[in-house]
XYZ file of C-alpha atoms in Angstrom:
740
model
C -3.889 4.811 1.680
C -0.652 7.085 0.542
C 0.262 7.066 4.272
C 0.836 3.174 4.492
C 2.187 3.137 1.111
C 4.825 5.610 1.834
C 5.488 3.713 5.236
C 6.058 0.272 3.552
C 8.496 1.882 0.785
C 10.726 3.456 3.746
C 10.550 -0.038 5.512
C 11.802 -1.709 2.572
C 14.765 -0.038 1.786
C 15.795 -2.397 4.915
C 15.946 -5.039 2.189
C 17.234 -2.875 -0.717
C 20.365 -2.869 1.856
C 20.205 -6.493 1.830
C 20.200 -7.046 -1.707
C 23.303 -4.216 -2.039
C 25.559 -5.892 0.487
C 24.932 -9.396 -1.437
C 25.981 -8.077 -4.859
C 28.845 -5.998 -3.117
C 30.820 -8.784 -1.489
C 30.186 -11.037 -4.546
C 32.383 -8.640 -6.381
C 34.454 -7.220 -3.698
C 35.650 -10.492 -2.699
C 37.576 -10.989 -5.973
C 39.826 -8.545 -5.084
C 39.769 -9.141 -1.391
C 41.567 -12.610 -1.646
C 44.056 -10.792 -3.527
C 45.225 -8.380 -1.181
C 45.088 -10.762 1.879
C 46.729 -13.427 -0.411
C 43.581 -16.039 0.242
C 44.276 -18.371 -2.736
C 45.404 -20.793 -0.397
C 42.853 -20.271 2.165
C 39.610 -21.108 0.642
C 38.186 -21.230 4.541
C 38.725 -17.721 5.147
C 37.511 -16.780 2.030
C 34.439 -18.553 2.140
C 33.885 -17.153 5.845
C 34.237 -13.662 4.574
C 30.957 -14.429 2.206
C 29.329 -16.197 4.795
C 29.832 -14.445 7.914
C 26.821 -12.138 6.948
C 24.810 -15.145 6.778
C 25.985 -16.581 10.102
C 25.081 -13.250 11.765
C 21.566 -13.104 10.168
C 21.002 -16.731 11.288
C 22.140 -15.969 15.069
C 20.033 -12.755 15.458
C 17.158 -14.405 14.026
C 16.770 -16.959 17.050
C 16.143 -13.833 19.242
C 14.881 -11.065 16.969
C 11.314 -12.192 17.215
C 10.854 -12.110 20.995
C 12.681 -8.774 21.494
C 10.646 -7.309 18.528
C 7.557 -8.425 20.682
C 9.218 -6.729 23.586
C 10.877 -3.486 22.207
C 8.298 -2.988 19.235
C 8.880 -3.337 15.421
C 10.090 0.073 14.904
C 13.080 0.236 17.504
C 14.542 -3.456 15.734
C 14.604 -1.476 12.432
C 16.258 1.562 13.818
C 19.028 -1.031 15.446
C 18.897 -2.823 11.607
C 19.962 0.347 10.178
C 22.670 1.464 12.725
C 24.101 -2.127 12.284
C 24.232 -1.474 8.451
C 25.825 1.777 8.905
C 28.242 0.720 11.362
C 29.235 -2.612 9.629
C 30.022 -0.240 6.408
C 32.188 2.093 8.334
C 34.000 -0.831 9.617
C 34.503 -2.585 6.472
C 35.789 0.967 4.720
C 38.588 0.905 7.491
C 39.337 -2.803 7.639
C 42.919 -3.185 8.363
C 43.191 -6.858 8.470
C 40.878 -9.834 7.425
C 39.948 -10.359 11.296
C 38.324 -6.808 11.515
C 36.325 -7.488 8.194
C 35.134 -10.818 9.698
C 33.713 -8.793 12.154
C 32.292 -6.162 10.116
C 30.624 -8.790 8.051
C 29.059 -10.406 11.094
C 27.486 -7.182 12.153
C 26.355 -6.515 8.566
C 24.655 -9.914 9.025
C 23.061 -9.011 12.177
C 21.225 -6.018 10.193
C 20.114 -8.273 7.746
C 18.745 -10.999 9.733
C 16.531 -8.049 11.474
C 15.278 -6.429 7.997
C 14.842 -9.753 6.367
C 12.746 -10.628 9.410
C 10.817 -7.818 10.295
C 10.332 -5.776 7.459
C 7.401 -8.151 6.070
C 5.769 -8.207 9.508
C 5.850 -4.393 9.753
C 4.459 -3.988 6.683
C 1.831 -6.664 6.897
C 0.729 -4.867 10.403
C 0.679 -1.570 8.864
C -1.056 -1.890 5.531
C -4.513 -2.341 5.031
C -5.900 -5.697 3.632
C -6.691 -4.599 0.115
C -3.226 -3.886 -0.916
C -1.124 -5.864 1.730
C 0.160 -8.175 -1.033
C 1.229 -5.246 -3.201
C 3.056 -3.809 -0.676
C 4.790 -6.855 1.236
C 6.197 -7.532 -2.685
C 8.131 -4.398 -2.372
C 11.212 -5.797 -0.338
C 11.494 -8.300 -2.998
C 11.354 -5.402 -5.446
C 13.933 -2.946 -3.580
C 16.152 -5.944 -2.692
C 16.558 -6.663 -6.293
C 17.020 -3.019 -7.050
C 19.647 -2.617 -4.483
C 21.474 -5.511 -6.253
C 21.213 -4.177 -9.438
C 22.465 -0.968 -8.430
C 25.649 -2.803 -6.452
C 26.327 -4.535 -9.333
C 26.401 -1.178 -11.468
C 28.956 0.311 -8.960
C 31.356 -2.795 -8.406
C 31.415 -2.953 -12.316
C 32.405 0.482 -12.834
C 34.966 0.426 -9.965
C 36.019 -2.629 -11.677
C 37.235 -0.851 -14.730
C 39.741 1.158 -12.540
C 43.334 -0.176 -12.517
C 43.311 -0.432 -9.147
C 39.910 -1.508 -7.717
C 39.350 -0.451 -3.937
C 37.144 -3.091 -2.386
C 37.195 -1.084 0.647
C 35.364 1.842 -0.951
C 33.061 -0.989 -2.468
C 31.824 -2.004 0.822
C 32.271 0.999 2.678
C 29.426 2.649 0.318
C 26.827 0.795 2.234
C 26.922 3.292 5.346
C 25.609 6.109 2.904
C 22.249 4.410 2.029
C 22.022 2.894 5.439
C 22.220 6.694 6.965
C 19.203 7.264 4.908
C 17.460 4.716 6.070
C 18.100 5.239 9.926
C 16.954 8.735 9.286
C 13.636 7.471 7.960
C 13.359 4.934 10.630
C 13.845 7.849 13.426
C 11.789 10.641 11.924
C 9.378 9.226 9.149
C 8.373 5.258 10.307
C 5.694 4.977 13.194
C 5.320 1.892 15.586
C 3.209 -0.694 14.289
C -0.199 0.137 15.427
C -1.094 -3.765 16.562
C 2.050 -3.785 18.345
C 1.029 -0.465 20.214
C -2.559 -2.090 21.145
C -0.872 -4.956 22.275
C 0.816 -3.061 25.008
C -2.361 -1.088 25.744
C -0.894 2.038 24.337
C -4.368 3.108 22.578
C -4.205 6.697 21.895
C -0.959 6.049 20.087
C -2.335 3.615 18.086
C -5.493 5.559 17.041
C -2.994 8.354 16.070
C -0.532 6.022 13.776
C -3.799 4.529 12.327
C -5.587 7.771 11.195
C -2.057 8.507 9.505
C -1.900 5.324 7.774
C -5.602 5.557 6.859
C -5.891 9.024 5.691
C -9.054 9.432 7.899
C -10.336 10.469 11.263
C -12.924 7.419 11.611
C -10.727 4.192 12.377
C -13.203 2.893 15.109
C -13.534 -0.504 13.305
C -10.130 -1.332 12.931
C -8.859 -0.037 16.517
C -11.537 -2.636 17.874
C -10.316 -5.087 15.352
C -6.913 -4.760 16.892
C -8.018 -4.874 20.535
C -9.792 -8.403 19.373
C -6.353 -9.522 17.638
C -4.877 -10.089 21.212
C -6.488 -13.269 21.849
C -5.039 -16.757 20.622
C -7.130 -19.713 20.054
C -10.708 -19.758 21.520
C -13.647 -21.430 20.400
C -14.515 -19.876 17.129
C -17.539 -21.066 15.105
C -18.557 -20.224 11.550
C -22.528 -19.139 11.534
C -24.536 -17.569 8.882
C -26.981 -14.669 9.356
C -29.915 -13.476 7.161
C -29.651 -9.288 7.888
C -32.812 -7.458 6.930
C -34.985 -4.618 8.155
C -36.361 -5.334 11.706
C -40.295 -5.210 10.131
C -39.451 -7.523 7.433
C -41.137 -10.801 7.717
C -38.284 -13.579 6.736
C -40.120 -16.575 6.314
C -37.820 -19.453 6.599
C -37.920 -22.705 8.802
C -34.185 -22.876 9.329
C -33.834 -19.259 10.975
C -33.604 -18.945 14.398
C -36.031 -17.369 16.852
C -35.804 -13.898 17.629
C -34.166 -14.329 20.969
C -30.969 -15.000 19.376
C -31.076 -12.027 16.581
C -28.919 -9.203 16.680
C -29.958 -5.833 16.485
C -28.665 -3.266 14.172
C -29.872 0.284 14.071
C -29.518 3.102 11.228
C -28.782 6.671 10.915
C -32.371 7.431 10.352
C -35.217 7.460 12.793
C -37.215 4.407 12.591
C -34.874 2.403 10.457
C -33.199 -0.613 12.106
C -32.121 -4.115 10.985
C -31.907 -7.463 12.467
C -29.431 -10.420 11.867
C -30.965 -13.625 12.210
C -28.631 -16.812 12.881
C -29.406 -19.534 10.144
C -29.243 -23.050 12.238
C -30.607 -25.610 10.242
C -29.506 -27.514 6.876
C -31.037 -24.907 4.508
C -29.481 -23.910 1.189
C -28.477 -20.961 3.223
C -26.395 -22.878 5.945
C -22.845 -21.795 6.193
C -22.367 -24.378 8.925
C -23.362 -27.219 7.046
C -21.953 -26.303 3.574
C -18.656 -25.783 5.054
C -19.209 -29.076 7.052
C -19.839 -31.180 4.104
C -16.393 -29.219 2.293
C -14.485 -30.231 5.383
C -15.433 -34.013 4.881
C -14.678 -33.787 1.061
C -11.419 -31.903 1.771
C -10.379 -34.613 4.121
C -11.142 -37.575 1.725
C -9.226 -35.373 -0.825
C -6.528 -34.919 0.898
C -6.959 -30.912 0.885
C -6.612 -29.196 3.953
C -10.324 -28.087 5.012
C -8.537 -24.730 5.835
C -7.814 -24.211 2.294
C -11.502 -24.781 1.461
C -12.649 -22.711 4.030
C -10.714 -19.616 2.994
C -11.592 -20.428 -0.609
C -15.222 -20.373 -0.033
C -14.769 -16.976 1.176
C -13.239 -15.227 -1.760
C -15.740 -16.982 -4.031
C -18.404 -14.954 -2.383
C -16.834 -11.569 -2.624
C -19.067 -9.064 -4.233
C -18.105 -8.336 -7.853
C -17.985 -4.607 -6.825
C -14.513 -5.006 -5.344
C -12.783 -6.004 -2.187
C -12.828 -2.523 -1.263
C -16.296 -2.140 -0.268
C -16.777 -2.441 3.381
C -20.303 -2.414 4.415
C -22.828 -4.912 4.151
C -25.460 -2.645 2.951
C -25.605 1.155 2.518
C -25.463 2.703 6.047
C -23.870 -0.340 7.676
C -21.038 1.756 9.217
C -24.072 4.170 10.517
C -25.684 1.608 12.428
C -23.039 1.341 14.968
C -23.848 5.178 15.891
C -26.429 6.055 18.814
C -28.701 8.985 17.544
C -30.652 10.870 19.979
C -33.716 10.046 18.444
C -33.352 6.405 18.508
C -35.910 4.373 19.563
C -35.478 2.633 23.347
C -34.694 -0.872 23.168
C -37.075 -2.560 25.898
C -35.351 -5.995 25.636
C -31.896 -4.587 27.071
C -31.299 -6.142 30.147
C -31.047 -3.687 33.345
C -28.479 -5.744 35.099
C -26.372 -5.564 32.387
C -25.546 -1.738 31.874
C -23.671 0.648 34.411
C -24.409 1.144 37.687
C -26.181 4.951 38.427
C -23.383 7.224 39.179
C -20.681 5.556 37.167
C -18.387 7.766 35.332
C -18.994 6.009 31.546
C -18.707 8.337 28.470
C -22.360 9.118 27.392
C -23.705 9.002 23.759
C -25.498 12.152 24.292
C -24.030 15.646 25.667
C -24.405 15.222 28.883
C -24.342 12.278 31.598
C -26.004 8.712 30.763
C -29.679 9.190 30.034
C -31.910 6.269 30.682
C -32.269 6.023 26.765
C -28.680 6.084 26.237
C -28.388 3.367 28.989
C -30.948 0.969 26.967
C -29.227 1.509 23.700
C -28.297 -1.804 21.706
C -25.084 -3.562 22.545
C -23.480 -2.782 19.443
C -23.959 0.737 19.645
C -22.762 1.011 23.268
C -19.741 -1.155 22.150
C -18.227 1.591 19.947
C -18.782 4.126 23.036
C -16.834 1.555 25.004
C -13.869 1.580 22.920
C -14.178 5.391 22.701
C -13.649 5.358 26.691
C -10.441 3.492 26.040
C -8.594 5.684 23.355
C -10.306 8.956 23.307
C -9.921 11.428 26.468
C -13.164 12.581 27.336
C -14.307 16.055 28.879
C -16.902 16.165 31.468
C -18.252 12.854 30.392
C -18.872 14.019 26.644
C -17.480 11.849 23.696
C -14.785 13.838 21.693
C -15.486 11.425 19.412
C -14.373 8.311 17.437
C -17.868 7.311 16.418
C -19.463 9.113 13.292
C -22.130 7.658 11.733
C -21.208 9.124 8.266
C -19.558 6.704 5.777
C -15.965 7.548 4.836
C -15.012 7.680 1.460
C -12.154 5.644 0.410
C -9.442 6.443 -2.379
C -11.407 4.610 -4.807
C -14.576 6.129 -4.237
C -16.289 3.443 -2.591
C -18.057 3.876 0.840
C -16.221 2.770 3.761
C -18.425 2.303 7.104
C -16.997 3.324 10.595
C -16.897 -0.578 11.685
C -15.324 -1.665 8.565
C -12.279 -3.620 9.023
C -11.304 -4.126 5.223
C -11.879 -6.719 2.789
C -15.456 -6.439 2.695
C -15.405 -7.473 6.699
C -17.201 -5.725 9.640
C -16.692 -6.219 13.142
C -19.897 -6.317 15.660
C -20.851 -7.763 19.269
C -23.536 -9.656 20.463
C -24.910 -10.007 23.862
C -25.798 -13.430 24.972
C -27.961 -14.580 27.949
C -28.018 -17.438 29.928
C -29.579 -18.552 33.109
C -27.212 -19.457 35.987
C -28.085 -22.105 38.443
C -29.702 -19.542 40.561
C -32.204 -18.533 37.914
C -30.785 -15.377 37.336
C -29.576 -14.105 34.014
C -25.859 -14.254 33.091
C -24.588 -12.100 30.347
C -21.952 -12.800 27.860
C -20.146 -11.347 25.087
C -19.812 -12.696 21.505
C -17.383 -10.754 18.774
C -18.659 -11.470 15.423
C -16.717 -10.712 11.951
C -19.259 -10.218 9.474
C -18.429 -10.865 5.656
C -21.528 -10.122 3.005
C -22.244 -12.909 0.531
C -23.676 -11.637 -2.501
C -23.717 -8.332 -4.429
C -24.409 -5.152 -2.220
C -27.641 -3.388 -2.550
C -28.088 0.040 -3.875
C -27.103 3.233 -2.366
C -30.857 3.679 -1.251
C -30.732 0.559 1.027
C -32.460 -2.061 -1.307
C -30.631 -5.150 -0.220
C -30.284 -8.238 -2.699
C -32.576 -10.719 -2.046
C -31.338 -14.512 -1.764
C -31.539 -16.406 -4.806
C -33.575 -19.845 -4.313
C -35.824 -18.764 -1.319
C -39.611 -18.039 -1.149
C -39.088 -14.378 0.075
C -41.107 -11.852 -0.781
C -40.476 -10.006 -3.967
C -39.946 -6.515 -2.304
C -38.003 -8.302 0.428
C -34.885 -6.383 1.759
C -32.588 -8.590 3.278
C -29.044 -9.724 2.583
C -26.801 -12.848 3.231
C -23.596 -12.583 5.849
C -21.129 -15.188 6.547
C -20.172 -14.714 10.425
C -17.148 -15.798 12.469
C -18.365 -16.043 15.859
C -15.798 -15.935 19.065
C -15.338 -14.972 22.504
C -13.824 -11.574 22.440
C -10.293 -11.485 23.558
C -10.379 -9.481 26.548
C -13.907 -10.870 28.443
C -13.420 -12.888 31.435
C -16.405 -13.825 32.977
C -15.536 -12.257 36.490
C -15.671 -8.771 34.686
C -19.308 -9.026 34.281
C -19.773 -8.348 37.931
C -18.056 -5.115 37.423
C -20.808 -4.345 34.644
C -19.348 -3.532 31.789
C -21.035 -2.572 28.520
C -18.543 -4.179 26.018
C -15.479 -5.971 25.773
C -13.154 -2.981 25.011
C -14.337 -1.330 28.023
C -11.423 -2.898 29.952
C -8.141 -1.199 29.007
C -5.877 -3.561 27.033
C -2.828 -2.365 29.137
C -4.393 -4.235 32.389
C -5.367 -7.631 30.647
C -3.269 -8.730 27.654
C -0.193 -11.082 28.087
C 2.866 -11.171 26.695
C 3.834 -13.796 23.985
C 4.072 -17.139 25.455
C 5.660 -20.518 23.959
C 2.799 -22.379 25.306
C 0.479 -20.260 22.766
C 2.520 -21.798 20.132
C 0.988 -25.300 20.624
C -2.425 -23.826 20.422
C -3.960 -25.714 17.102
C -4.665 -22.984 14.963
C -0.896 -21.516 15.459
C 0.783 -24.901 15.089
C -1.357 -25.354 12.089
C 0.199 -21.898 10.418
C 3.741 -22.943 11.859
C 3.245 -26.276 9.488
C 2.255 -24.124 6.461
C 5.079 -21.595 7.087
C 7.917 -23.534 7.772
C 7.102 -26.108 5.089
C 7.036 -23.248 2.659
C 10.117 -21.840 3.682
C 11.946 -25.038 3.350
C 10.772 -26.041 -0.130
C 11.254 -22.324 -1.520
C 15.114 -22.939 -0.506
C 15.425 -26.096 -1.679
C 13.726 -25.052 -5.162
C 17.093 -24.234 -6.886
C 17.490 -20.419 -6.863
C 20.845 -21.048 -5.523
C 21.801 -23.356 -8.256
C 20.545 -21.351 -10.977
C 22.244 -18.228 -9.945
C 25.565 -20.033 -9.253
C 25.180 -21.674 -13.064
C 23.997 -18.410 -14.662
C 27.289 -16.849 -15.465
C 28.324 -20.321 -17.202
C 25.216 -20.301 -19.300
C 25.879 -16.743 -20.532
C 29.388 -17.396 -21.174
C 28.489 -20.068 -23.257
C 25.683 -17.947 -25.176
C 28.538 -16.045 -26.328
C 27.979 -12.940 -23.601
C 31.430 -13.515 -22.386
C 33.113 -13.255 -26.011
C 31.342 -10.288 -26.826
C 32.471 -8.343 -23.597
C 35.890 -9.412 -24.163
C 36.058 -8.032 -27.547
C 35.160 -4.750 -25.710
C 38.117 -4.788 -23.788
C 36.192 -5.866 -20.655
C 38.119 -8.237 -18.104
C 36.457 -11.398 -17.095
C 35.950 -10.280 -13.636
C 34.341 -7.300 -14.778
C 32.015 -9.278 -17.331
C 30.991 -11.564 -14.507
C 29.818 -8.760 -12.531
C 28.002 -7.209 -15.645
C 26.230 -10.171 -16.495
C 24.874 -10.929 -12.581
C 23.648 -7.160 -13.114
C 21.842 -7.849 -16.251
C 20.317 -11.096 -14.590
C 19.087 -9.078 -11.687
C 17.693 -6.219 -14.204
C 15.626 -9.027 -15.502
C 13.852 -9.782 -12.581
C 12.364 -6.409 -11.849
C 9.622 -6.391 -14.415
C 8.457 -9.524 -13.179
C 8.545 -8.455 -9.732
C 6.427 -5.467 -10.688
C 4.023 -7.799 -12.651
C 3.616 -9.820 -9.150
C 3.063 -6.774 -7.277
C -0.274 -5.965 -9.438
C -1.121 -9.449 -9.267
C -0.643 -10.150 -5.989
C -3.974 -8.676 -4.393
C -5.954 -9.880 -7.723
C -5.001 -12.966 -8.439
C -3.741 -14.067 -4.763
C -0.837 -15.938 -3.471
C -2.177 -19.222 -3.568
C -3.050 -18.988 -7.350
C 0.443 -17.353 -8.234
C 2.092 -20.370 -6.679
C 0.071 -22.718 -8.132
C 0.623 -21.008 -11.711
C 4.336 -19.974 -11.653
C 5.709 -23.290 -9.847
C 4.976 -25.387 -13.245
C 7.479 -23.097 -15.211
C 9.834 -23.335 -12.737
C 9.671 -27.147 -13.205
C 9.736 -27.212 -17.093
C 12.694 -24.622 -16.709
C 14.843 -27.075 -14.612
C 13.855 -30.067 -16.514
C 14.947 -28.137 -20.107
C 18.297 -27.630 -18.222
C 18.448 -31.217 -17.010
C 17.871 -32.084 -20.697
C 20.487 -29.762 -22.183
C 22.905 -30.920 -19.551
C 22.394 -34.618 -20.897
C 21.459 -34.741 -24.131
C 24.563 -33.534 -26.651
C 23.415 -30.737 -29.056
C 25.036 -27.825 -30.658
C 27.265 -25.331 -28.725
C 24.470 -22.518 -29.749
C 21.425 -24.721 -29.574
C 22.444 -25.386 -26.217
C 23.265 -21.843 -25.142
C 19.867 -20.690 -26.308
C 17.966 -23.368 -24.791
C 19.682 -22.700 -21.419
C 19.560 -19.208 -21.618
C 15.617 -19.040 -22.139
C 15.156 -21.573 -19.124
C 17.167 -19.721 -16.997
C 15.262 -16.385 -17.767
C 12.265 -17.952 -17.359
C 13.028 -19.359 -14.121
C 14.409 -16.350 -12.701
C 11.402 -14.288 -14.008
C 8.582 -16.756 -12.619
C 10.540 -17.233 -9.447
C 10.538 -13.550 -8.258
C 6.739 -13.451 -9.185
C 5.840 -16.200 -6.868
C 8.190 -18.527 -4.858
C 10.577 -15.644 -4.244
C 8.271 -12.820 -2.309
C 5.329 -14.887 -1.516
C 6.641 -17.293 1.675
C 7.778 -14.259 3.653
C 4.333 -12.330 2.871
C 2.246 -15.322 3.903
C 4.517 -16.166 7.338
C 3.657 -12.315 7.787
C -0.121 -12.844 7.636
C -1.030 -16.107 9.570
C 0.176 -15.715 12.817
C -1.956 -14.023 16.075
C -0.558 -10.786 17.009
C 0.504 -11.923 20.147
C 3.005 -14.623 19.105
C 3.304 -13.108 15.622
C 7.322 -12.098 16.438
C 8.225 -15.314 17.881
C 6.540 -17.450 15.116
C 7.744 -15.198 12.350
C 11.586 -15.893 13.847
C 10.904 -19.570 13.642
C 10.152 -19.346 10.356
C 13.124 -16.824 9.363
C 15.466 -19.201 11.296
C 14.199 -22.001 8.785
C 14.842 -19.738 5.888
C 18.322 -18.940 7.009
C 19.211 -22.358 8.050
C 18.192 -23.777 4.752
C 19.858 -21.062 3.062
C 23.321 -22.394 4.465
C 22.713 -26.016 4.050
C 21.828 -25.326 -0.070
C 24.808 -23.218 -0.397
C 27.265 -25.396 1.190
C 26.028 -28.612 -0.533
C 25.726 -27.156 -4.030
C 29.423 -27.761 -4.736
C 29.335 -31.450 -3.286
C 26.156 -32.298 -5.238
C 28.100 -31.034 -8.296
C 31.091 -33.441 -7.797
C 28.927 -36.287 -7.064
C 25.773 -36.303 -9.206
C 26.640 -33.662 -11.733
C 25.014 -30.509 -13.023
C 21.929 -32.542 -14.468
C 21.446 -34.516 -11.325
C 21.075 -31.168 -9.131
C 18.665 -29.693 -11.586
C 16.490 -32.948 -11.526
C 16.790 -32.898 -7.805
C 15.375 -29.117 -7.735
C 12.584 -30.091 -10.153
C 11.350 -32.735 -8.015
C 11.427 -30.095 -5.080
C 9.265 -27.929 -7.220
C 6.937 -30.691 -7.758
C 6.427 -31.407 -4.088
C 6.102 -27.414 -3.802
C 3.357 -27.495 -5.872
C 1.503 -30.315 -4.388
C 2.097 -28.815 -0.664
C 0.671 -25.414 -1.876
C -2.338 -27.065 -3.452
C -3.242 -29.278 -0.376
C -2.009 -27.010 2.576
C -1.562 -23.177 1.701
C -4.768 -21.039 1.971
C -5.669 -17.926 -0.489
C -5.170 -14.770 2.233
C -5.771 -12.017 -0.162
C -7.756 -8.837 1.092
C -8.466 -10.504 4.675
C -7.684 -8.572 7.555
C -4.761 -10.397 9.563
C -7.224 -11.183 12.674
C -9.863 -12.725 10.565
C -7.069 -14.809 8.767
C -5.885 -16.342 12.224
C -9.431 -16.913 13.289
C -9.943 -18.941 10.082
C -6.692 -20.779 11.131
C -8.064 -21.784 14.513
C -11.522 -22.919 12.893
C -9.403 -24.986 10.307
C -7.298 -26.715 12.572
C -10.512 -27.847 14.631
C -11.910 -29.038 11.471
C -8.921 -31.235 10.717
C -8.961 -32.851 14.195
C -12.637 -33.580 13.655
C -12.002 -35.296 10.211
C -9.321 -37.247 11.612
C -11.411 -38.673 14.702
C -13.958 -39.398 11.998
């Protein structure tokens, strides 16, 4: 996964530039107002700082739609150019108006980076380390602030500090970022698939994953083009085809899905569970939904939680339901013929479909199972063929991950597999009508041994030597399937090249229940983050450290008050880095939801202590000590949870087709709330005082904890497309609970 890591690090430099700029202007403005005599014009002084914020807000309104049109990478290139140009213009700045223009251009670059870097990382990162990599923007942003404070502090020690040089230095790291975006960063594979550029997407995925076989993830990206649709949660018992599974709740053989292994005579079947047995995931989730409705907890939270409770103990990197699951999607030349395959659904004689053998479509190949043929159909779209032979994506062998665990060719990350099922219905004229179902499978329980011995399910009267496994399934209609296409005799949904069928982003898709549900979570957590007090604590920190005696110590060393404030801010930023490093480690282990629920109480306690310190009279030393500890704890735990997680969640929970638009809505909410909090703080300090402000922030943090507990699901280790499917299912369960 080193490819994905390096790409994420390079992309996160955009946030390093944002942090660099924020810290630089905070120091440079002290000298700008002196040169332009702005002491009597606080409005202009405020505009110099705020113009970047205004620019970021303006560009965010259109960044999502443009990124869906042009791509993620071009927008990051534009961001780097804007950073570089703004740095050069600030270095020149003959008057305050040119400076304001430069700050506006800088804001455009900031807005693009803050909005699109998390999206880009989410779309390129493997599910198992997506949280870690998406915490990098927070980490690099803090590094940028620290380095900038150090630079400005060093310059402030000179007799005539040059603010133009302080601001102009931004163009140097911006140039490095520009070179990386041009020559190193690939386009997002999900965006490429959405535009039908399958060969490019496959090459990018191979580079990011460090392996040749990316068939499963390519199929996943195609399926991720859908928005909404009817999705159901089912459960299957998967076992050898000749195994006698005696369970009255398992449906008839006509509904079974057939899976074939790499060895001759080795095959499995997946039989849906339809009744109220202890294995019934539908009934189990149904009861969870009703309990959640009574307890006010969103059923979606319970659905996500039930998946994470069943992750095998061997770790989330394992993506095989059982040892040779990845190989089951390949078609061997010695494979037995499936007599139940309907002749009406296979390609017509003479049509130029890629074969599974070395030559043309043989009779045995035409009667291969749907799942096996499905891989072939995907190959047809993304791999050039030579004289009808496969080049080929499809190999039965299992791939080795960086941890040494097996990754099946149809694995899509986080222990999930993708498969398809052919469902047959009898039409009005008595003829069979075929239809496809796409299935995301997820193992429940502990995987079997390498030999292929599967875990028996506890609590069932299965034979002692039985070999079968329990799997949860998200079943839906494929993204690219349409009933009229069946007349063309397709073999699988990915037979149709995505360039011919996917729609572009549409505002209508935003009102699909699952997307609306995700927007409530995304917008809500962005609003609460901004009103949780980080701006107020940052504003108050220099006063706290001054009272703690840091200012006196620095003045004794001959450091001016302006330089001392910069050094104090740099020390504060430095304290954040170890905490962000801890968050990076825990983001994919504990999870986003767990980190929020565990760090928010510390923020509440820290703010309450600051309120008490402002109200209760105590000695200066005691007050300074308590306040300093509270501020440090607040910073450390904020950057572990409420700092990075809102952006991470917003980049994960929206479907590919509307991800750009939805992330822009959430980012616009972020910037508007940032403006409100920044400019309301001085007014609030005058009206309700410091204690009142911190008290309000503490109340918001309490509301935030309740919101996270009730509404925010755990998304760690899950493919983006599976997350959006769960939101679709959860939205329907919420509607059903309201109706009941």
